[in-house]
Coordinates of N, CA and C in Angstrom, one line a residue:
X1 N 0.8 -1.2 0.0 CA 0.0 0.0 0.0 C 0.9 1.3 0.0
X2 N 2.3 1.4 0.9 CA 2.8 2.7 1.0 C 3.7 2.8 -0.5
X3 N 3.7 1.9 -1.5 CA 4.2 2.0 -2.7 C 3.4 3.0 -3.4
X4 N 2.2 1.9 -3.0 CA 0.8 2.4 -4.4 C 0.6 3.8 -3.7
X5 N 0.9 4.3 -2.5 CA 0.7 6.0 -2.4 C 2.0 6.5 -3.0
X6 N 2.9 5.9 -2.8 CA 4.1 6.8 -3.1 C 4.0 7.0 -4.9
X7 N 3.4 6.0 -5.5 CA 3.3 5.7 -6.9 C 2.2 6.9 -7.5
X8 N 1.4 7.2 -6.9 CA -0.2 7.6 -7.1 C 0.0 8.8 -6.6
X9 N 1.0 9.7 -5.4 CA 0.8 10.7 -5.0 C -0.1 11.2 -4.0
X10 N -0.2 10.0 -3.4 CA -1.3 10.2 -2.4 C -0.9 10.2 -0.5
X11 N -1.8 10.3 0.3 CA -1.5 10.4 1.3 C -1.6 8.9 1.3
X12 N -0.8 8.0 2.6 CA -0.5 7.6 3.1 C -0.6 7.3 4.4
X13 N -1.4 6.1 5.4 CA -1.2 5.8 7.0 C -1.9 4.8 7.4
X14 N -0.5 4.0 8.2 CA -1.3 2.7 8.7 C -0.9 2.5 9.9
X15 N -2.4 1.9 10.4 CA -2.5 1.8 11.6 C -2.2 0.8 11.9
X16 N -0.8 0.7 13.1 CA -0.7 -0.9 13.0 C -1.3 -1.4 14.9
X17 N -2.0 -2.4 14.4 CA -2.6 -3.3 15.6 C -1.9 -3.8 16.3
X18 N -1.7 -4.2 17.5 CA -0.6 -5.0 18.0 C -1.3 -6.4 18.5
X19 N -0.8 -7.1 18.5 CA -1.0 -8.7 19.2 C -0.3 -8.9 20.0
X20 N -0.8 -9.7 21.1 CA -2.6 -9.7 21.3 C -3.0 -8.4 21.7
X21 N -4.5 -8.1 21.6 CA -5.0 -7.3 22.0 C -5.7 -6.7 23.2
X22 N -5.7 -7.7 23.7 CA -6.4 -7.9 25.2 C -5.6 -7.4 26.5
X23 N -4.1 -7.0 26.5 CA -3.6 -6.4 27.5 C -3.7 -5.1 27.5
X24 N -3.9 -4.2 28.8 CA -4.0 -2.5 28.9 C -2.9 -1.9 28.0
X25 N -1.6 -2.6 27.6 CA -0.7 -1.8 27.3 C -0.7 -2.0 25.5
X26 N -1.7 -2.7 25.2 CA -2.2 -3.2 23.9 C -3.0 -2.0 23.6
X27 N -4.0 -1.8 24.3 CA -5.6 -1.4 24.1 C -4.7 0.5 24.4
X28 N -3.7 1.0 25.1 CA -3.2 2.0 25.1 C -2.6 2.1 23.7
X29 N -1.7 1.7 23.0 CA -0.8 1.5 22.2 C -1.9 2.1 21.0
X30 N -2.9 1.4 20.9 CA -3.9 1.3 19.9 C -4.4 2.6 19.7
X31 N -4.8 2.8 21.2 CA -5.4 4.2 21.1 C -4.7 5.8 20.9
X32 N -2.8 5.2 20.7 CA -2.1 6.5 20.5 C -2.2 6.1 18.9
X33 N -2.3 5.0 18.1 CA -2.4 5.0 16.4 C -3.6 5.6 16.4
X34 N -4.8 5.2 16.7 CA -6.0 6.3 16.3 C -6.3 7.5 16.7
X35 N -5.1 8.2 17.7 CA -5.1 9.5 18.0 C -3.9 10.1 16.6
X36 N -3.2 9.3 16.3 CA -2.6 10.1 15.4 C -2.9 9.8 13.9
X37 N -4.1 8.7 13.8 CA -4.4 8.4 12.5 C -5.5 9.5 12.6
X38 N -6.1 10.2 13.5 CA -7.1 11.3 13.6 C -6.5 13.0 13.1
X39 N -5.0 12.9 13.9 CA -4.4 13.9 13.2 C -3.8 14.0 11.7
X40 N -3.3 13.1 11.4 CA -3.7 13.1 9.9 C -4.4 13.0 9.3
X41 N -5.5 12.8 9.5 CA -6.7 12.6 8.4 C -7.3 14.3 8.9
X42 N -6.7 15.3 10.1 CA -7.1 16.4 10.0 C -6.0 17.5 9.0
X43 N -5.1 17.1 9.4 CA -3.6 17.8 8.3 C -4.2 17.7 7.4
X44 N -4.3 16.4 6.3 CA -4.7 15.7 5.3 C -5.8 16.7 4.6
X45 N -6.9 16.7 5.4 CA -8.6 16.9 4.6 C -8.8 18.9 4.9
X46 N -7.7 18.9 6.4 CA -8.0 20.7 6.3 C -9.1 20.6 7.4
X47 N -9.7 19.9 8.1 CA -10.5 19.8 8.8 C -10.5 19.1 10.4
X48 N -11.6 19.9 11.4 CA -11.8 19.5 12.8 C -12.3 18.3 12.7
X49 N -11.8 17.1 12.9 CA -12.5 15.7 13.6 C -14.0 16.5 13.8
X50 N -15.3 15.4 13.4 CA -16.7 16.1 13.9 C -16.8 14.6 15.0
X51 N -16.6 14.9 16.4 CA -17.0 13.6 17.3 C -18.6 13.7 17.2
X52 N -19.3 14.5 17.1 CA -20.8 14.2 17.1 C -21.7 13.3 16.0
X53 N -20.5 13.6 14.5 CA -20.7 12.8 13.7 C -20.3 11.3 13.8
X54 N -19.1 11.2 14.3 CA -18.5 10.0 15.0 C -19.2 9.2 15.7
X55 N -20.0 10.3 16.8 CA -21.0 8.9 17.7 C -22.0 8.9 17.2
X56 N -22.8 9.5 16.1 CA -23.8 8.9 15.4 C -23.7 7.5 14.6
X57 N -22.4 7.6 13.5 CA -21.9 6.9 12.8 C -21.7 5.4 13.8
X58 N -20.8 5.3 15.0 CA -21.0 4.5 15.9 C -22.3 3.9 16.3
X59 N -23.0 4.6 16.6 CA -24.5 4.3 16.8 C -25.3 3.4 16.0
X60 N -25.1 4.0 14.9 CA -25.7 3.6 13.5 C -25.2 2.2 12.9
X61 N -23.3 2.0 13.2 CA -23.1 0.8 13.0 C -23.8 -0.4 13.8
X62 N -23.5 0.0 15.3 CA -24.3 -0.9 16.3 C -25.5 -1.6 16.0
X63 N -26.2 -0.7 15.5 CA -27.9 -0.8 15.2 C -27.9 -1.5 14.4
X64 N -26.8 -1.5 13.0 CA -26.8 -2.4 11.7 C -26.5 -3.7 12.7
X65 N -25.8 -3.8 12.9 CA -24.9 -5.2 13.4 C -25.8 -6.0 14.1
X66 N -26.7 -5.0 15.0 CA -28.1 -5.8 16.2 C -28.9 -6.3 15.4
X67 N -29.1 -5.5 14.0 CA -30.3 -6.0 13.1 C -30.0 -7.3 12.5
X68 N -28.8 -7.3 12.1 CA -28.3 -8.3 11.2 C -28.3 -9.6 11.5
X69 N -27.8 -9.5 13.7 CA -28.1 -10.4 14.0 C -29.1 -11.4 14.2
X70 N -30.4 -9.9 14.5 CA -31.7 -10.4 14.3 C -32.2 -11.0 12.9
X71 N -31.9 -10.6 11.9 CA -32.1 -10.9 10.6 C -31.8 -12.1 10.6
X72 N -30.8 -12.9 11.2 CA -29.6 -14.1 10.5 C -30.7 -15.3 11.8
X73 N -30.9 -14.4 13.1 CA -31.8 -15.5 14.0 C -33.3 -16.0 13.1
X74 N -33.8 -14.9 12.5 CA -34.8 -15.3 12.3 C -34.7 -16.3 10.9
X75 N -33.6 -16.1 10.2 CA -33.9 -17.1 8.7 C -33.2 -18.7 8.7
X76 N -31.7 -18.2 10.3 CA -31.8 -19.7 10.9 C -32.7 -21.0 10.5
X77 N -34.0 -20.8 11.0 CA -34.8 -22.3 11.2 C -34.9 -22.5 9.7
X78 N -35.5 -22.0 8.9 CA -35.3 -22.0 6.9 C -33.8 -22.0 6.8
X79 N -32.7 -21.2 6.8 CA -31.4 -21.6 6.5 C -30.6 -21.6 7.4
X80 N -30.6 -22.7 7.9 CA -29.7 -23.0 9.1 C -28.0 -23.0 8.2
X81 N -27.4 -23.0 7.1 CA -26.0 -22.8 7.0 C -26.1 -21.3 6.5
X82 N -25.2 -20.7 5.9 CA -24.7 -19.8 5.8 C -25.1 -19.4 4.2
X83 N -26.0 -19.1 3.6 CA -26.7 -19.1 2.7 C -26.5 -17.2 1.7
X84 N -25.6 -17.2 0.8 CA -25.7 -15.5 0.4 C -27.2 -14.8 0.0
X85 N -27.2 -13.5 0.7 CA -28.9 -13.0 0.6 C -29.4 -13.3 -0.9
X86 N -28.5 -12.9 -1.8 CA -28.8 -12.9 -3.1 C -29.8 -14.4 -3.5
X87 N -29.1 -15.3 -2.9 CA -29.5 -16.6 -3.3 C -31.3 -16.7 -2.3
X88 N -31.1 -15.6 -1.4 CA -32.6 -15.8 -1.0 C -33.6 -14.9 -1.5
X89 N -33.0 -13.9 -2.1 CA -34.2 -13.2 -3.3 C -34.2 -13.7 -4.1
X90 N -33.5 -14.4 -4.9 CA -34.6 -15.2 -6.2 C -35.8 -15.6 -6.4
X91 N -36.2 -15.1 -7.0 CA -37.8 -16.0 -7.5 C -37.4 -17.2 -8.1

């Protein structure tokens, strides 16, 4: 990826995860890449981070993910494997 920006002229940044993730000094670590993957993407765009937009967007993923779950409980007893939606809209 830091080729294809350097190739393309583009911005560049990766966030790198550590393993495992489960220790305090992990879940710290993490949270100084997303504090500085926030400063660049404000350098970058010219712009203030919107947190209000952030916790909607958060919100809104949640809500997908609760639904999905519900969606996948209910079509269980009809398809109990792992079935692509596409293949359940067909006529």
């Amino acid at each position: 990826m830091e080729l294809e920006a350097h190739l393309y002229g583009v911005p560049y940044f990766f966030v790198d995860t550590p393993y495992p993730c489960d220790t305090e000094e992990a879940v710290q670590y993490y949270v100084g890449e997303l504090e500085e993957l926030i400063q660049f993407l404000e350098d970058v765009l010219h712009r203030k981070m919107d947190w209000d937009k952030l916790r909607e967007s958060v919100v809104l993923s949640h809500k997908m993910v609760e639904t999905n779950v519900q969606i996948r409980q209910l079509l269980y007893p009809c398809y109990p494997v792992a079935v692509p939606v596409c293949l359940l809209t067909r006529n």
